[in-house]
CSV table of C-alpha atoms in Angstrom, one decimal:
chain,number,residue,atom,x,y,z
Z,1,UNK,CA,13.8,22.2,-22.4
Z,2,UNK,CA,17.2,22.9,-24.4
Z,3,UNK,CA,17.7,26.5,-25.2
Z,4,UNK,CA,18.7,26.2,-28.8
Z,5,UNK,CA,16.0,27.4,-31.3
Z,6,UNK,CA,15.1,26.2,-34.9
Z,7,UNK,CA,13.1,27.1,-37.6
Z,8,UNK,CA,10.8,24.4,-39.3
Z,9,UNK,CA,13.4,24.3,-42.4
Z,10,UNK,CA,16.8,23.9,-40.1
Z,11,UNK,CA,14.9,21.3,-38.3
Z,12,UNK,CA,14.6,19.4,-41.0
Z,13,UNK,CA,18.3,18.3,-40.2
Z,14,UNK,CA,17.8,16.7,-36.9
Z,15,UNK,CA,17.5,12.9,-36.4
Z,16,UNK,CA,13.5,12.0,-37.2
Z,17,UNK,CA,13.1,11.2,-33.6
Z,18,UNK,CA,13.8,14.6,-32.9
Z,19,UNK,CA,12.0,16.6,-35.9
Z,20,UNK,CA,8.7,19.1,-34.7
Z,21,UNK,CA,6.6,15.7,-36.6
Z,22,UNK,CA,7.6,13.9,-34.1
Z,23,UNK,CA,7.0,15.8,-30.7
Z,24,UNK,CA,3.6,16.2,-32.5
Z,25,UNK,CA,3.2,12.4,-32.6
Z,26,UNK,CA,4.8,11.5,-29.0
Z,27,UNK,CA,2.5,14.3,-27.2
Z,28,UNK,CA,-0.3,13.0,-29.0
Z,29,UNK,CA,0.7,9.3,-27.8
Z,30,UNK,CA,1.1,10.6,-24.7
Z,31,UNK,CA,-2.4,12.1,-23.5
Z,32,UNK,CA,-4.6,9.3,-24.6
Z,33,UNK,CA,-2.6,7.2,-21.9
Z,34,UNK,CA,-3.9,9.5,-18.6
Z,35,UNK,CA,-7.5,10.6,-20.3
Z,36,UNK,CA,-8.5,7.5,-22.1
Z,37,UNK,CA,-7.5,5.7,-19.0
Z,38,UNK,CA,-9.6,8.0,-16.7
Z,39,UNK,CA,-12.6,7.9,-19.6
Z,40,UNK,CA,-12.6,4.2,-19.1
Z,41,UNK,CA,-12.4,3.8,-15.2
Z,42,UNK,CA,-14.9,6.8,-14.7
Z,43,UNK,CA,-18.4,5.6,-15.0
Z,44,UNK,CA,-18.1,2.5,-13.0
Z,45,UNK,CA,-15.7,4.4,-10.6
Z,46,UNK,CA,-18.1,6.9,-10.1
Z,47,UNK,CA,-20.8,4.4,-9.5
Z,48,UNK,CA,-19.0,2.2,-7.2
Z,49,UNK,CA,-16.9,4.7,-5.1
Z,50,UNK,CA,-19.6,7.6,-5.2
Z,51,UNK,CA,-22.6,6.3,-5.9
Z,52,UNK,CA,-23.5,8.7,-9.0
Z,53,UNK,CA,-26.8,8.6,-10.7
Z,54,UNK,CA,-27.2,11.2,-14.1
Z,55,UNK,CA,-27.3,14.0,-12.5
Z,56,UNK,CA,-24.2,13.5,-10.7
Z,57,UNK,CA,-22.4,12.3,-13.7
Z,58,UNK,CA,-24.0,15.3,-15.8
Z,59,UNK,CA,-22.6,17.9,-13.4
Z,60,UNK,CA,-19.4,16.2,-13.3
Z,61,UNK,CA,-19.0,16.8,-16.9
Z,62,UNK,CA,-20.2,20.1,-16.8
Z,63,UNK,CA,-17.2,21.1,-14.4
Z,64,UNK,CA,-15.1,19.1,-17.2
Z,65,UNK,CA,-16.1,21.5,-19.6
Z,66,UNK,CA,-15.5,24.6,-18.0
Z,67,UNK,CA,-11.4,25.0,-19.0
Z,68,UNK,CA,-12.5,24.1,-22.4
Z,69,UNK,CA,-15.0,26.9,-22.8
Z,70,UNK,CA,-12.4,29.1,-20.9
Z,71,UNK,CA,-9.5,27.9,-23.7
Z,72,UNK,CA,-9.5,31.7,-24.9
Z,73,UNK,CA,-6.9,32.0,-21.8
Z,74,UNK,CA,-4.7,30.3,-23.9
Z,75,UNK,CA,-4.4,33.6,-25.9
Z,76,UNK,CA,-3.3,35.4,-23.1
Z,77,UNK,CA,-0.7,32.5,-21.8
Z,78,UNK,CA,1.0,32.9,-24.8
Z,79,UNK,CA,2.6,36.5,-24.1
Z,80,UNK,CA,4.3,34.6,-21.3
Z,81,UNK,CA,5.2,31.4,-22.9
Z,82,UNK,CA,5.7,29.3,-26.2
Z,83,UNK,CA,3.0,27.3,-28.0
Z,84,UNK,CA,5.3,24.5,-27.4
Z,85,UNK,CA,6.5,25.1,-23.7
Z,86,UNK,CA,2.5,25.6,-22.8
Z,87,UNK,CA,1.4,22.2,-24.7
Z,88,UNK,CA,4.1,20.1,-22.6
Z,89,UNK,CA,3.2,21.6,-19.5
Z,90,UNK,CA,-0.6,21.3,-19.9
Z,91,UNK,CA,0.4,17.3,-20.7
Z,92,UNK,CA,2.5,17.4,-17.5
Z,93,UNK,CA,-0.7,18.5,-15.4
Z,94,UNK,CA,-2.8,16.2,-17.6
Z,95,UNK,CA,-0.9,13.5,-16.3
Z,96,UNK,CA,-0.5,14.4,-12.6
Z,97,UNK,CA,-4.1,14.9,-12.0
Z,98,UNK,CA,-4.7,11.4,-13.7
Z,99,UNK,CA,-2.6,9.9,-11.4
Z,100,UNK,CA,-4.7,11.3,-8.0
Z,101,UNK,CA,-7.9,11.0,-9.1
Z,102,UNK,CA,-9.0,8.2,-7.0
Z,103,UNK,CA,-8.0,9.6,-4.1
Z,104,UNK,CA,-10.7,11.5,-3.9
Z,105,UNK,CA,-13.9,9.4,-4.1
Z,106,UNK,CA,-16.2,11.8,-3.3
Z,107,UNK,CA,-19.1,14.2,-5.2
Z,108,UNK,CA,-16.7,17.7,-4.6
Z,109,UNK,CA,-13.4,16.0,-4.9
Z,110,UNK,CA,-13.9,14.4,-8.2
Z,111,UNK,CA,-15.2,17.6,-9.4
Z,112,UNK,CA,-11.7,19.5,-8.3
Z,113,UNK,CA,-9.7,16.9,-9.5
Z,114,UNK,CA,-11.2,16.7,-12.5
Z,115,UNK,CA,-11.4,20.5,-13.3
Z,116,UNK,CA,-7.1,19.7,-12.8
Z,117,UNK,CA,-6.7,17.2,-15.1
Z,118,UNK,CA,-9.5,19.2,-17.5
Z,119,UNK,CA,-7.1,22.4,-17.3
Z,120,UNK,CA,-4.5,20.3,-18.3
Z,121,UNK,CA,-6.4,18.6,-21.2
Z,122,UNK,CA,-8.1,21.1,-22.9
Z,123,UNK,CA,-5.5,23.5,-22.8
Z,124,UNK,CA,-2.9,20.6,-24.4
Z,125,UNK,CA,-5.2,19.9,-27.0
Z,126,UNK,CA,-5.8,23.5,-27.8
Z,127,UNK,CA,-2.1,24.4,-28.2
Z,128,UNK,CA,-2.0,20.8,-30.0
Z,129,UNK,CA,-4.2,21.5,-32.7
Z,130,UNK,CA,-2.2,24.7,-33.7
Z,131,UNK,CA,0.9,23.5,-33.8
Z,132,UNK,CA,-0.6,21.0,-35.8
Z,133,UNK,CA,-1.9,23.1,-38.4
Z,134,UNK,CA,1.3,25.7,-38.3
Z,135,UNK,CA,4.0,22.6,-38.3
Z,136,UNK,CA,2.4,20.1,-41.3
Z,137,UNK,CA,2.2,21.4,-44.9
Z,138,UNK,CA,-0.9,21.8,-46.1
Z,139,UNK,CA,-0.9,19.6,-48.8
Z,140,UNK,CA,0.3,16.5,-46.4
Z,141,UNK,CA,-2.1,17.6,-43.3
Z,142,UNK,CA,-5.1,15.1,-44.2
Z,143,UNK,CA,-2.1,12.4,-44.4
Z,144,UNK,CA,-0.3,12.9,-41.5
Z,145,UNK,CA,-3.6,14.0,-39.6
Z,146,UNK,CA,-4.6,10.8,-40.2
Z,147,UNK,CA,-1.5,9.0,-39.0
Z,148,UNK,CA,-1.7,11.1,-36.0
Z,149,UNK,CA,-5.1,10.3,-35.2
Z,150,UNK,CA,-4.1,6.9,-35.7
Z,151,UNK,CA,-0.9,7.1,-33.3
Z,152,UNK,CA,-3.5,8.6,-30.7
Z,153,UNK,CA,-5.3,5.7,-30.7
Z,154,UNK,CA,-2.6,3.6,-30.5
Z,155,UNK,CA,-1.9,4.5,-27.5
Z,156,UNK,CA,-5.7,3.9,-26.3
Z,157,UNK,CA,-5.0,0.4,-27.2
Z,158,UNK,CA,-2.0,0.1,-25.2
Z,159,UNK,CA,-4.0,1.5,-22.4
Z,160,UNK,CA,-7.2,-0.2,-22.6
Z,161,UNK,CA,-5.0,-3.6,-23.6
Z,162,UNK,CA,-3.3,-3.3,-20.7
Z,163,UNK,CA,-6.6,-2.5,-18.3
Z,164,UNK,CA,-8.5,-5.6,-20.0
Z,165,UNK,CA,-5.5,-8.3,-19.6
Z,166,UNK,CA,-5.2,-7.3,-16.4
Z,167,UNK,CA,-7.7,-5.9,-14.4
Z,168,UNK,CA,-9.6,-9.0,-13.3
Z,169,UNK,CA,-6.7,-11.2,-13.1
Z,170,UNK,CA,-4.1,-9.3,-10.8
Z,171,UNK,CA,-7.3,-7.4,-9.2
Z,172,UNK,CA,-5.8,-3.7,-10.1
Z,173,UNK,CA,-7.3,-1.2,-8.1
Z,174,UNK,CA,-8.5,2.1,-9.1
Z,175,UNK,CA,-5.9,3.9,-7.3
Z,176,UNK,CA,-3.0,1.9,-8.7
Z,177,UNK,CA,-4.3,2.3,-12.9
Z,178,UNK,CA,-4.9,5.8,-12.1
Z,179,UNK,CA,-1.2,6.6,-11.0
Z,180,UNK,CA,0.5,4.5,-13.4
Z,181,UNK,CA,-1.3,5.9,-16.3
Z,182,UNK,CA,-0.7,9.4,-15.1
Z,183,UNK,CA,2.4,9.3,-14.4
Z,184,UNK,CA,3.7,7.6,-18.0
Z,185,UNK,CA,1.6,11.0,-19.1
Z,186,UNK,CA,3.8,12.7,-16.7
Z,187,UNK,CA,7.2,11.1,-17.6
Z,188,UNK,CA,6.3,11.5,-21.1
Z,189,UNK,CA,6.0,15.3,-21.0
Z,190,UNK,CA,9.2,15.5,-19.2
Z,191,UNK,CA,11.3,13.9,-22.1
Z,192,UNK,CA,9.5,16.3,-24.3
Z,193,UNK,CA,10.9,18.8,-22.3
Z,194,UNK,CA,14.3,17.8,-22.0
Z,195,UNK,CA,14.9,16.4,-25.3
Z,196,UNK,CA,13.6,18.6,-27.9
Z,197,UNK,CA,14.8,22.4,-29.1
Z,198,UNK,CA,12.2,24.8,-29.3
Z,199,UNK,CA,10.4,25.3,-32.7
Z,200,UNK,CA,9.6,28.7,-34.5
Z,201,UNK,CA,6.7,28.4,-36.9
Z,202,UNK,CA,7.1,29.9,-40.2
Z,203,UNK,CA,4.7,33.0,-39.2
Z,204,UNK,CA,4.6,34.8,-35.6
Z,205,UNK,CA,1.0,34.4,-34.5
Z,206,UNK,CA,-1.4,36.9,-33.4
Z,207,UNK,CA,-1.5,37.2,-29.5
Z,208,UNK,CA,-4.7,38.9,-29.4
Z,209,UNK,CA,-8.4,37.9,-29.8
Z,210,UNK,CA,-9.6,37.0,-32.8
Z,211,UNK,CA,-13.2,36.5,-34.6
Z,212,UNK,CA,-13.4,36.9,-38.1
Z,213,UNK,CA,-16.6,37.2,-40.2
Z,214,UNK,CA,-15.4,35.2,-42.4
Z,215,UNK,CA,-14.6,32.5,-40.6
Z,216,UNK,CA,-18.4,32.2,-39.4
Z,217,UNK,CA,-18.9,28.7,-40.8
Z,218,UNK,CA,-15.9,27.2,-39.1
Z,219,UNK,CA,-17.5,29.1,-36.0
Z,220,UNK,CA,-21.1,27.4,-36.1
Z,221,UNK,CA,-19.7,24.0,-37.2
Z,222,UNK,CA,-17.4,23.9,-34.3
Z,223,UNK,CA,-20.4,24.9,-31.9
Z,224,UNK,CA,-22.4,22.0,-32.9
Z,225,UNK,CA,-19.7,19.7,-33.1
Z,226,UNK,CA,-19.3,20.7,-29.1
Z,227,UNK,CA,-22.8,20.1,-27.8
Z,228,UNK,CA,-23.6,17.0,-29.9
Z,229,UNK,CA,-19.9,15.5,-28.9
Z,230,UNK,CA,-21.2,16.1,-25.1
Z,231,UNK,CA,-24.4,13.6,-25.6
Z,232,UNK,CA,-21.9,11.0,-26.8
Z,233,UNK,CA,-19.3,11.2,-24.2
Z,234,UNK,CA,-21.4,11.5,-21.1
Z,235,UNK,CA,-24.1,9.3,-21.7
Z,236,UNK,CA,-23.2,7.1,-24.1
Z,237,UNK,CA,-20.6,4.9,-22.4
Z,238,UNK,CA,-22.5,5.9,-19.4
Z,239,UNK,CA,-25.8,3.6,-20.8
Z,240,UNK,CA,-23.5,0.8,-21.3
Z,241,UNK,CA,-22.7,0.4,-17.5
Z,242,UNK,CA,-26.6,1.7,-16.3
Z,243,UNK,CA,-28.3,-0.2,-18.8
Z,244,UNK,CA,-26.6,-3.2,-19.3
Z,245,UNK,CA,-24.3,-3.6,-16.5
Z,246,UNK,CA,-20.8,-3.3,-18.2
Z,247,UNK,CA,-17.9,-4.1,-15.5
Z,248,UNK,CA,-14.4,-2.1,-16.0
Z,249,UNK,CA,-13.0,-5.1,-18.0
Z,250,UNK,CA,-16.0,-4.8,-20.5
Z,251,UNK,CA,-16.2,-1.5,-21.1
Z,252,UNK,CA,-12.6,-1.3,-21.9
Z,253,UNK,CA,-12.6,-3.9,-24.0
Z,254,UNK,CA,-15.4,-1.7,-26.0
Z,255,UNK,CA,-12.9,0.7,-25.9
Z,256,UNK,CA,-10.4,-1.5,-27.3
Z,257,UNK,CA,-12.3,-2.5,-30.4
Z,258,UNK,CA,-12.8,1.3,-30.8
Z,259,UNK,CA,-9.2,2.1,-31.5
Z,260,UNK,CA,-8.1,-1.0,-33.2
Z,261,UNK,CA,-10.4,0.5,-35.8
Z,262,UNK,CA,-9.6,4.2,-35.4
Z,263,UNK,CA,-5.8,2.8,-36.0
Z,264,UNK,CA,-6.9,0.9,-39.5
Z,265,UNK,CA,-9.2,3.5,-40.7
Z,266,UNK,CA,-8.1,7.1,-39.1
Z,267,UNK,CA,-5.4,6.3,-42.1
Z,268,UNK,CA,-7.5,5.7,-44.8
Z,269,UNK,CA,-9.6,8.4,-43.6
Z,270,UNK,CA,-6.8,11.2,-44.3
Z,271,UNK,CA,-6.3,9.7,-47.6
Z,272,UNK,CA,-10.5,10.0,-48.4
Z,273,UNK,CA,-10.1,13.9,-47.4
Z,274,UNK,CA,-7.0,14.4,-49.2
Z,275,UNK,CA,-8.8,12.8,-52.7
Z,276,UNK,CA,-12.8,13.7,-51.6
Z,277,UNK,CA,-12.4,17.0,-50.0
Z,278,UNK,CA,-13.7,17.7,-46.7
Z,279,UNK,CA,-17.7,18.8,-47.9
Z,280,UNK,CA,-17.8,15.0,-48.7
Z,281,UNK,CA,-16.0,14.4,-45.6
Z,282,UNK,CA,-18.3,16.0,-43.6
Z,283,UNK,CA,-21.5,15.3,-44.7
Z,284,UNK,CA,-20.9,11.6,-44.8
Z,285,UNK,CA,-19.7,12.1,-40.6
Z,286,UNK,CA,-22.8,14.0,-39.8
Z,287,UNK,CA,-25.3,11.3,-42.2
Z,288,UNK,CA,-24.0,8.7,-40.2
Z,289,UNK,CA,-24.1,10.4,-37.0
Z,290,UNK,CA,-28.1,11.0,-37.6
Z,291,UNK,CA,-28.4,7.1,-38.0
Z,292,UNK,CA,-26.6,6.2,-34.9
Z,293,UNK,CA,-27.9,8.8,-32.9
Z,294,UNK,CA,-31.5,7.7,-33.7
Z,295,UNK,CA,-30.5,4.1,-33.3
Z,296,UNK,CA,-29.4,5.2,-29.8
Z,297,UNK,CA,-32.8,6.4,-28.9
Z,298,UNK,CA,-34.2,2.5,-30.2
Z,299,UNK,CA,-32.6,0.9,-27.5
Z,300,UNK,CA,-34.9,2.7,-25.2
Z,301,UNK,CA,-38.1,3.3,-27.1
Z,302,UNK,CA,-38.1,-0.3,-28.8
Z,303,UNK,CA,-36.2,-2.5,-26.5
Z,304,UNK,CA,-32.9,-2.8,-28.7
Z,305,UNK,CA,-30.4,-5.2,-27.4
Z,306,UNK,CA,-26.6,-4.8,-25.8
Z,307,UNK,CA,-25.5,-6.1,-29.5
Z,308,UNK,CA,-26.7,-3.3,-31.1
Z,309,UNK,CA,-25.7,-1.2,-28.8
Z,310,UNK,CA,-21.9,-2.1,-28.9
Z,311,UNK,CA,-22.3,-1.9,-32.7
Z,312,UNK,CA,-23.8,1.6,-32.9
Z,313,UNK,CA,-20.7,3.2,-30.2
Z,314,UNK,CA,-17.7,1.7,-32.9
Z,315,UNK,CA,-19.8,3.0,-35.3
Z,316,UNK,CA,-20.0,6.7,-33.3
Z,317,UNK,CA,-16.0,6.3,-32.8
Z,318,UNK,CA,-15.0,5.5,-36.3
Z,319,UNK,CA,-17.4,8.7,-38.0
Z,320,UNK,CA,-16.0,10.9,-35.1
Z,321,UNK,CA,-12.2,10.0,-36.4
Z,322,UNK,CA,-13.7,11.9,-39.3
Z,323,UNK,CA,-13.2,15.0,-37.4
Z,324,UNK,CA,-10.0,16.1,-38.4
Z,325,UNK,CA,-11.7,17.2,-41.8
Z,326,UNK,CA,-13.2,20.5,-40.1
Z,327,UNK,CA,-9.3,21.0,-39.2
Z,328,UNK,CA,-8.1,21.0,-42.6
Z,329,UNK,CA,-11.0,23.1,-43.4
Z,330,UNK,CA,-9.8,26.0,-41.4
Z,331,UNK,CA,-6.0,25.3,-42.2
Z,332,UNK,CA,-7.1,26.1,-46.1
Z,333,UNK,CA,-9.3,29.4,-45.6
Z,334,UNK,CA,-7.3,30.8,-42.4
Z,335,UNK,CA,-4.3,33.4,-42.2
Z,336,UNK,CA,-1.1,31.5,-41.2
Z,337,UNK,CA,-1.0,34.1,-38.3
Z,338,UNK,CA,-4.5,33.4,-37.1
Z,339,UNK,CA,-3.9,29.7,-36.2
Z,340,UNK,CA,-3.0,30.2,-32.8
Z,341,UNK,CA,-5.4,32.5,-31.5
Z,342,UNK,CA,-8.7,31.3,-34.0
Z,343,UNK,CA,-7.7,27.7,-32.2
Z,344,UNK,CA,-8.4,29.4,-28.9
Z,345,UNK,CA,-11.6,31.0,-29.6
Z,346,UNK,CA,-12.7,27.9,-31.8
Z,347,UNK,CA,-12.1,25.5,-28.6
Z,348,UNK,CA,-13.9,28.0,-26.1
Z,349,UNK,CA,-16.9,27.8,-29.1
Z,350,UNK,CA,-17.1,24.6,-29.4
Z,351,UNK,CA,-17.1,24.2,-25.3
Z,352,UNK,CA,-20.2,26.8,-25.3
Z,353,UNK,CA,-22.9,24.3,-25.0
Z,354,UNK,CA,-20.7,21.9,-22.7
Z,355,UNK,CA,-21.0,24.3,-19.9
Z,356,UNK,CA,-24.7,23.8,-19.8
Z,357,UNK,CA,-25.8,21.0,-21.7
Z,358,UNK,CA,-24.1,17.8,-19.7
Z,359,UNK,CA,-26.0,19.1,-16.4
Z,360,UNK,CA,-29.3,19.7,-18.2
Z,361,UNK,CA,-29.5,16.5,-19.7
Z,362,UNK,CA,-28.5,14.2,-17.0
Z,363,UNK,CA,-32.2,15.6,-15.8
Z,364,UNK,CA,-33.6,14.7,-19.0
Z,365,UNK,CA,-31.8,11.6,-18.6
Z,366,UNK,CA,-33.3,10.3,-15.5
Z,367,UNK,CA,-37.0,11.2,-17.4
Z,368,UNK,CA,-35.9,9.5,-20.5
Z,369,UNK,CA,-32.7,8.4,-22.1
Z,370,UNK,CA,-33.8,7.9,-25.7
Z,371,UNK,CA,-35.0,11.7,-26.2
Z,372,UNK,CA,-31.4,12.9,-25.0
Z,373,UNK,CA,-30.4,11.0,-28.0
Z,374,UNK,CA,-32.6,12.3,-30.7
Z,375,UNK,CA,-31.7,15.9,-29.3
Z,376,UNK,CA,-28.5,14.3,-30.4
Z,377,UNK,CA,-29.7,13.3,-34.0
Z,378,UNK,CA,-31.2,16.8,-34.3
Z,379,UNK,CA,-27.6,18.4,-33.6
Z,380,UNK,CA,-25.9,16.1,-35.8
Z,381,UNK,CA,-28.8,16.9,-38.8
Z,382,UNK,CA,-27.6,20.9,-38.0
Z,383,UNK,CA,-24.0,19.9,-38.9
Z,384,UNK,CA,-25.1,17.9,-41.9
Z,385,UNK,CA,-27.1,21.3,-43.3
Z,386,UNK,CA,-23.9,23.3,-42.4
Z,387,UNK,CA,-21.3,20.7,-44.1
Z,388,UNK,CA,-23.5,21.3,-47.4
Z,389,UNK,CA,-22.5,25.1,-47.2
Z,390,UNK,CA,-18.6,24.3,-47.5
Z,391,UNK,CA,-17.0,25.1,-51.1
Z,392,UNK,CA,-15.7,22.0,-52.7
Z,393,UNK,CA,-12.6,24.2,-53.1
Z,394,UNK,CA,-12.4,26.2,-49.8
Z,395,UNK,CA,-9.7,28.6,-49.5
Z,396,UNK,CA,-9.0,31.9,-48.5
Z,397,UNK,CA,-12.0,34.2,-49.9
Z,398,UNK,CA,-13.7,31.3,-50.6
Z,399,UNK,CA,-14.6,29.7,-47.4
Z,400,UNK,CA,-18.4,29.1,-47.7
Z,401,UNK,CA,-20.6,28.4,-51.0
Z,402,UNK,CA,-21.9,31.8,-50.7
Z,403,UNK,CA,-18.4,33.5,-51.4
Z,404,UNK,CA,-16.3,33.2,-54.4
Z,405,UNK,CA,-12.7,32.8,-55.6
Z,406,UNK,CA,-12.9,36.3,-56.5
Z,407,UNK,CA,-15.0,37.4,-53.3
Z,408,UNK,CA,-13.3,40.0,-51.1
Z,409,UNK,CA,-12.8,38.0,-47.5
Z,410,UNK,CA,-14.6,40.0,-44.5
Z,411,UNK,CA,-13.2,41.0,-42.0
């Protein structure tokens, strides 16, 4: 990485390609293309190469989740290095883990790979979603959140475009998709390296811990949104394969459909925040989260067909893209110099129940799948009751509906 350094307003004078907007949206093209392509490949790679049931898949998970509760490290990593330097190397690892992964198809080496490329993942998007909230204005973030989330899946599609094309017709091996969508994540992460200054944000952030009382709803919404995100990422696509038999090429092209919409609507999305708020936001995510959910647990208890099934996982994609509203959330009642460090401790919250709650559901899952899912529907009804407790205003000394514009914040 060049030595020179710029502030946010001298920046402004670079080439676009080379503003801090940018980087944001070329690191955020950049991940999707190892982890989405290891999401899609997993459960059918697991299955094939090392014969995983739910318990095998749960615990796998589980070890995946570990880095992310740990994220509070990132706190400390940042007396030895920038924001900026630590989110391009955590892509770099990202990306180089990716690319090995199938060279170890067994129970132990997927779960040390896969703690690797985890390391790298959650520690990028940690460091992501920062610089996110110190780099945009405030009054643009829903916007451009929304175009970033829409650039992430972009790059989904390119990945899961590519895997569907091709995967049956040149007979692509897991090996080969593995290291080619690695190491674009890798090659990527060099150029940001190489080709970009280094960045001060307006404010120094705290390097220290940081847990503020006031900041207790952000707190509990980002636990729940943790453990009921875990029920949809292990098991959900992982039904589609035990259930109904999805190959690699099927799956994907699940996938596919996914982002196409998250590209139209993530968009539209921002602009709904920007004019709605994010109370409305929120509570129309977790209402619709409750229905699918509970539709979910149909397909076991009533016999619910594959059609309904694909239908209810775009459905769970497109109210997850609603996600970034908890961000702006926190961007409007934090301290600029708590961004940083409050990002840490938010990611190791949310990752609380992630430690735990992918192993002890896989044996629930092999008892019965449609209870894991209304757990699932309970969590999501927990977010919906916490959503109602956001100001329609929030800011700073007004971050819940029990404080005021005039309410001192707590510390």
């Amino acid at each position: 990485m060049r030595h020179t350094t710029l502030t946010l307003e001298e920046a402004r004078a670079l080439p676009f390609w080379r503003r801090p907007v940018f980087l944001l949206l070329l690191m955020t093209a950049a991940m999707p293309l190892a982890f989405s392509t290891w999401l899609a490949l997993l459960n059918n790679f697991v299955i094939e190469s090392a014969g995983f049931s739910g318990v095998e898949i749960g615990w796998l998970h589980t070890v995946r989740e570990i880095p992310g509760f740990l994220a509070i490290g990132v706190i400390a990593l940042l007396w030895i290095m920038r924001e900026q330097v630590l989110a391009v190397s955590s892509l770099a690892l990202l990306g180089a883990a990716t690319a090995i992964t199938a060279w170890f198809p067994s129970f132990s080496g997927l779960l040390i790979v896969t703690m690797l490329s985890s390391v790298g993942f959650h520690y990028f998007e940690t460091v992501n979603q920062s610089l996110q909230l110190q780099w945009i204005d405030k009054r643009r973030a829903p916007q451009m959140l929304g175009w970033i989330t829409a650039v992430g899946s972009g790059a989904s599609l390119v990945a899961y475009g590519f895997l569907v094309l091709t995967w049956k017709t040149l007979g692509l091996s897991y090996n080969f998709v593995y290291m080619l969508s690695g190491g674009l994540t890798v090659a990527i992460a060099a150029f940001c390296w190489f080709a970009y200054p280094k960045f001060e944000s307006p404010e120094p952030q705290l390097r220290k811990f940081v847990l503020r009382r006031r900041y207790w709803l952000y707190y509990a919404l980002q636990f729940m949104a943790g453990a009921r995100r875990q029920i949809f990422v292990v098991f959900a696509a992982f039904m589609m394969v035990e259930r109904f038999g999805f190959e690699v090429h099927e799956v994907t092209a699940l996938f596919l459909i996914n982002y196409v919409a998250n590209m139209i609507f993530a968009p539209l999305m921002g602009k709904a925040v920007a004019k709605w708020g994010e109370r409305r936001a929120l509570v129309f995510e977790y209402v619709g989260l409750v229905g699918v959910f509970l539709a979910y647990g149909g397909i076991y208890f009533f016999g619910w067909g594959v059609m309904l099934a694909m239908a209810l996982y775009i459905l769970d994609h497109l109210f997850f893209a609603l996600a970034f509203a908890l961000k702006t959330y926190f961007q409007k009642i934090a301290d600029t110099q708590d961004i940083a460090p409050t990002a840490a401790v938010a990611f190791t919250i949310n990752h609380i129940a992630a430690v735990f709650l992918p192993a002890l559901l896989g044996y629930l899952w092999v008892v019965s799948p449609g209870a894991v899912f209304g757990l699932a529907a309970g969590m999501a009804g927990v977010s919906l009751a916490l959503a109602l407790l956001i100001p329609r205003h929030p800011d700073k000394g007004n971050e819940t509906v029990f404080s005021g514009p005039l309410a001192k914040p707590a510390e």
